[in-house]
Every structure is written in structure tokens, then in C-alpha cells.
Backbone as a chain_set.jsonl record, in Angstrom:
{"seq": "XXXXXXXXXXXXXXXXXXXXXXXXXXXXXXXXXXXXXXXXXXXXXXXXXXXXXXXXXX", "coords": {"N": [[13.736, 22.944, 18.508], [14.749, 26.329, 18.972], [16.286, 28.875, 17.165], [18.071, 30.028, 19.584], [18.12, 27.942, 21.971], [15.725, 27.047, 22.285], [13.037, 25.206, 23.491], [10.378, 25.107, 21.192], [8.552, 24.108, 19.954], [6.317, 21.302, 19.713], [5.072, 17.636, 19.166], [2.433, 15.719, 19.985], [1.475, 12.0, 19.468], [-1.367, 10.567, 19.284], [-3.687, 8.009, 19.788], [-7.411, 7.982, 18.972], [-10.956, 7.486, 19.121], [-12.057, 9.378, 17.974], [-12.229, 13.05, 17.139], [-13.081, 14.411, 19.126], [-11.848, 12.777, 21.401], [-9.554, 13.191, 20.607], [-8.84, 15.784, 21.626], [-10.13, 16.331, 23.852], [-7.954, 15.125, 25.297], [-5.766, 16.347, 24.512], [-6.578, 18.852, 25.556], [-6.648, 18.405, 28.206], [-4.143, 18.144, 28.91], [-1.342, 19.657, 31.207], [0.308, 22.58, 30.286], [-1.209, 22.894, 28.353], [-3.255, 23.934, 29.234], [-2.186, 25.888, 31.097], [-2.231, 28.023, 29.432], [0.219, 28.131, 27.658], [0.77, 27.684, 25.122], [0.959, 29.04, 21.87], [-0.396, 28.504, 19.951], [-2.022, 25.448, 18.228], [-2.269, 22.397, 16.64], [-4.971, 20.157, 15.524], [-4.482, 16.837, 14.07], [-5.663, 14.698, 11.754], [-4.27, 11.361, 11.094], [-3.685, 9.063, 8.909], [-3.629, 5.385, 9.806], [-1.261, 3.408, 9.002], [0.743, 1.907, 9.021], [0.526, -0.157, 11.258], [0.587, -2.814, 11.974], [3.662, -2.841, 12.147], [4.139, -1.355, 14.191], [2.481, -2.036, 16.423], [4.743, -4.855, 16.369], [7.087, -4.194, 17.218], [7.015, -2.752, 19.495], [6.536, -5.054, 20.957]], "CA": [[14.491, 24.133, 19.587], [14.613, 27.607, 18.316], [18.108, 28.859, 17.478], [18.683, 29.725, 21.246], [18.169, 26.883, 22.362], [14.252, 27.2, 23.291], [11.86, 24.807, 23.129], [9.381, 26.025, 20.182], [7.62, 22.953, 18.995], [6.328, 20.072, 19.975], [4.068, 16.959, 18.621], [1.99, 14.126, 19.982], [1.164, 11.225, 18.377], [-2.621, 10.118, 20.059], [-4.401, 7.424, 19.277], [-8.098, 7.866, 19.33], [-11.82, 7.198, 18.258], [-12.868, 10.467, 17.513], [-11.304, 14.102, 16.868], [-13.203, 14.874, 20.005], [-11.261, 12.746, 22.073], [-8.018, 13.465, 21.123], [-8.942, 17.227, 22.081], [-9.419, 16.358, 25.207], [-6.411, 14.816, 26.033], [-4.748, 17.298, 24.928], [-7.008, 20.184, 26.458], [-5.758, 17.862, 29.15], [-2.977, 18.965, 30.144], [-1.334, 21.213, 32.179], [1.004, 23.106, 29.879], [-2.361, 23.561, 27.695], [-4.02, 24.662, 30.84], [-1.8, 27.058, 32.051], [-2.232, 29.049, 28.438], [1.838, 27.756, 28.002], [0.914, 27.218, 23.902], [0.334, 29.808, 21.01], [-1.188, 27.794, 18.558], [-2.319, 24.357, 18.36], [-2.766, 21.947, 15.346], [-5.036, 18.663, 15.943], [-5.219, 16.799, 12.415], [-5.762, 13.24, 11.485], [-3.358, 10.721, 9.704], [-3.863, 7.62, 8.656], [-2.563, 4.458, 10.263], [-0.522, 2.438, 7.611], [2.165, 0.769, 9.408], [0.396, -0.618, 12.537], [1.271, -3.744, 11.888], [5.198, -2.99, 12.048], [4.532, -0.758, 15.229], [2.772, -3.5, 17.111], [5.557, -5.924, 16.192], [8.068, -3.4, 17.726], [6.499, -2.63, 20.8], [6.727, -6.468, 21.914]], "C": [[14.977, 25.159, 18.39], [16.165, 28.225, 18.261], [19.016, 29.77, 18.513], [18.653, 28.941, 21.856], [16.64, 26.439, 22.861], [13.43, 26.327, 23.159], [10.265, 25.653, 22.213], [8.283, 25.538, 19.349], [7.549, 21.628, 19.357], [5.189, 18.929, 19.158], [3.859, 15.718, 19.259], [1.235, 13.495, 19.105], [-0.186, 10.242, 19.404], [-3.542, 9.052, 19.559], [-5.707, 7.263, 19.712], [-9.393, 7.234, 18.61], [-11.752, 8.526, 17.074], [-12.335, 11.788, 17.85], [-11.67, 14.406, 18.395], [-12.124, 14.417, 21.145], [-10.125, 13.073, 22.711], [-8.214, 15.088, 21.219], [-9.275, 17.365, 23.309], [-8.766, 15.823, 26.033], [-6.003, 15.683, 25.738], [-5.206, 19.229, 25.702], [-6.878, 19.702, 27.833], [-4.48, 18.548, 30.068], [-2.211, 20.586, 29.935], [-0.643, 22.295, 31.038], [-0.094, 23.627, 28.97], [-3.263, 23.847, 28.623], [-3.959, 26.036, 31.139], [-1.543, 28.234, 30.55], [-0.454, 29.277, 27.832], [1.8, 27.612, 26.107], [0.514, 28.045, 23.062], [-0.265, 29.187, 19.992], [-1.025, 26.206, 18.916], [-3.132, 23.532, 17.265], [-3.309, 20.645, 15.49], [-5.226, 18.033, 14.29], [-4.961, 15.527, 12.807], [-5.051, 12.587, 10.488], [-3.747, 9.077, 9.82], [-2.431, 6.529, 9.167], [-1.788, 3.622, 9.124], [0.345, 1.755, 8.254], [1.32, 0.232, 10.982], [0.645, -2.206, 12.722], [3.189, -4.254, 12.634], [5.385, -2.294, 13.855], [4.364, -1.676, 16.469], [3.966, -4.461, 17.272], [7.476, -5.069, 17.072], [7.948, -2.836, 18.953], [6.644, -3.857, 21.825], [8.254, -6.696, 22.311]], "O": [[15.423, 24.891, 17.274], [17.021, 28.069, 19.132], [20.188, 30.126, 18.387], [19.457, 29.141, 22.767], [16.462, 25.581, 23.726], [12.655, 26.782, 22.317], [9.451, 26.48, 22.623], [7.505, 26.041, 18.538], [8.517, 20.867, 19.343], [4.369, 19.523, 18.459], [4.667, 14.79, 19.246], [0.525, 13.986, 18.227], [0.166, 9.324, 20.144], [-4.295, 9.493, 18.691], [-5.801, 6.558, 20.718], [-9.187, 6.525, 17.625], [-11.507, 8.58, 15.868], [-11.882, 11.805, 18.994], [-10.69, 14.675, 19.089], [-11.535, 15.28, 21.795], [-9.676, 13.218, 23.848], [-7.295, 15.614, 20.591], [-8.88, 18.327, 23.967], [-8.85, 15.916, 27.257], [-5.615, 16.316, 26.72], [-4.567, 20.207, 26.091], [-6.99, 20.557, 28.712], [-4.139, 19.071, 31.129], [-2.263, 21.646, 29.311], [-1.493, 23.179, 30.937], [-0.018, 24.833, 28.733], [-4.38, 23.958, 28.117], [-4.783, 26.929, 31.337], [-0.744, 29.165, 30.649], [0.021, 30.393, 27.624], [2.927, 27.411, 25.655], [-0.704, 28.111, 23.228], [-0.608, 29.908, 19.055], [-0.163, 25.755, 19.67], [-4.3, 23.78, 16.968], [-2.462, 19.759, 15.606], [-5.929, 18.587, 13.445], [-4.311, 15.16, 13.786], [-5.047, 12.935, 9.307], [-3.996, 8.283, 10.727], [-1.204, 6.594, 9.086], [-2.6, 3.365, 8.236], [0.656, 0.712, 7.679], [2.069, 0.481, 11.926], [0.911, -2.622, 13.849], [3.688, -5.23, 13.195], [6.327, -2.552, 14.604], [5.227, -2.059, 17.259], [4.157, -4.87, 18.417], [8.587, -5.558, 17.278], [8.98, -2.399, 19.46], [6.806, -3.794, 23.044], [8.575, -7.666, 22.998]]}, "num_chains": 1, "name": "protein.A"}
């Protein structure tokens, strides 16, 4: 949120086999389709705590 309390950022965490799959998922977002985002940045992150994540979801 910015100083005025308006949303100005967001984060998605997507598990995808290829970058194209992540791009397709974000492109299908209604807010993206409406052109509400000024910028979009997709980055690859190395999954290093998968075992912990899976245990937390059980």
C-alpha cells in the first residue's frame, strides 16, 4: 500500500515448469486483461524449502 492506503503492488508465487506457463497464468488474470497493471515482472526463484512447504500444507 502507498501512503494514501491505495494498493500499489502485489506478489504472485506460481509453480510452473516453464516461464511460458507462468506468463500464461498471469496473462489470464482479469486485472491484467483489463490493463490495470502499469508494470509486470516475472522472475524465476530457486525453490529451496520445498520439504518445509509441503509439511506446512499437511
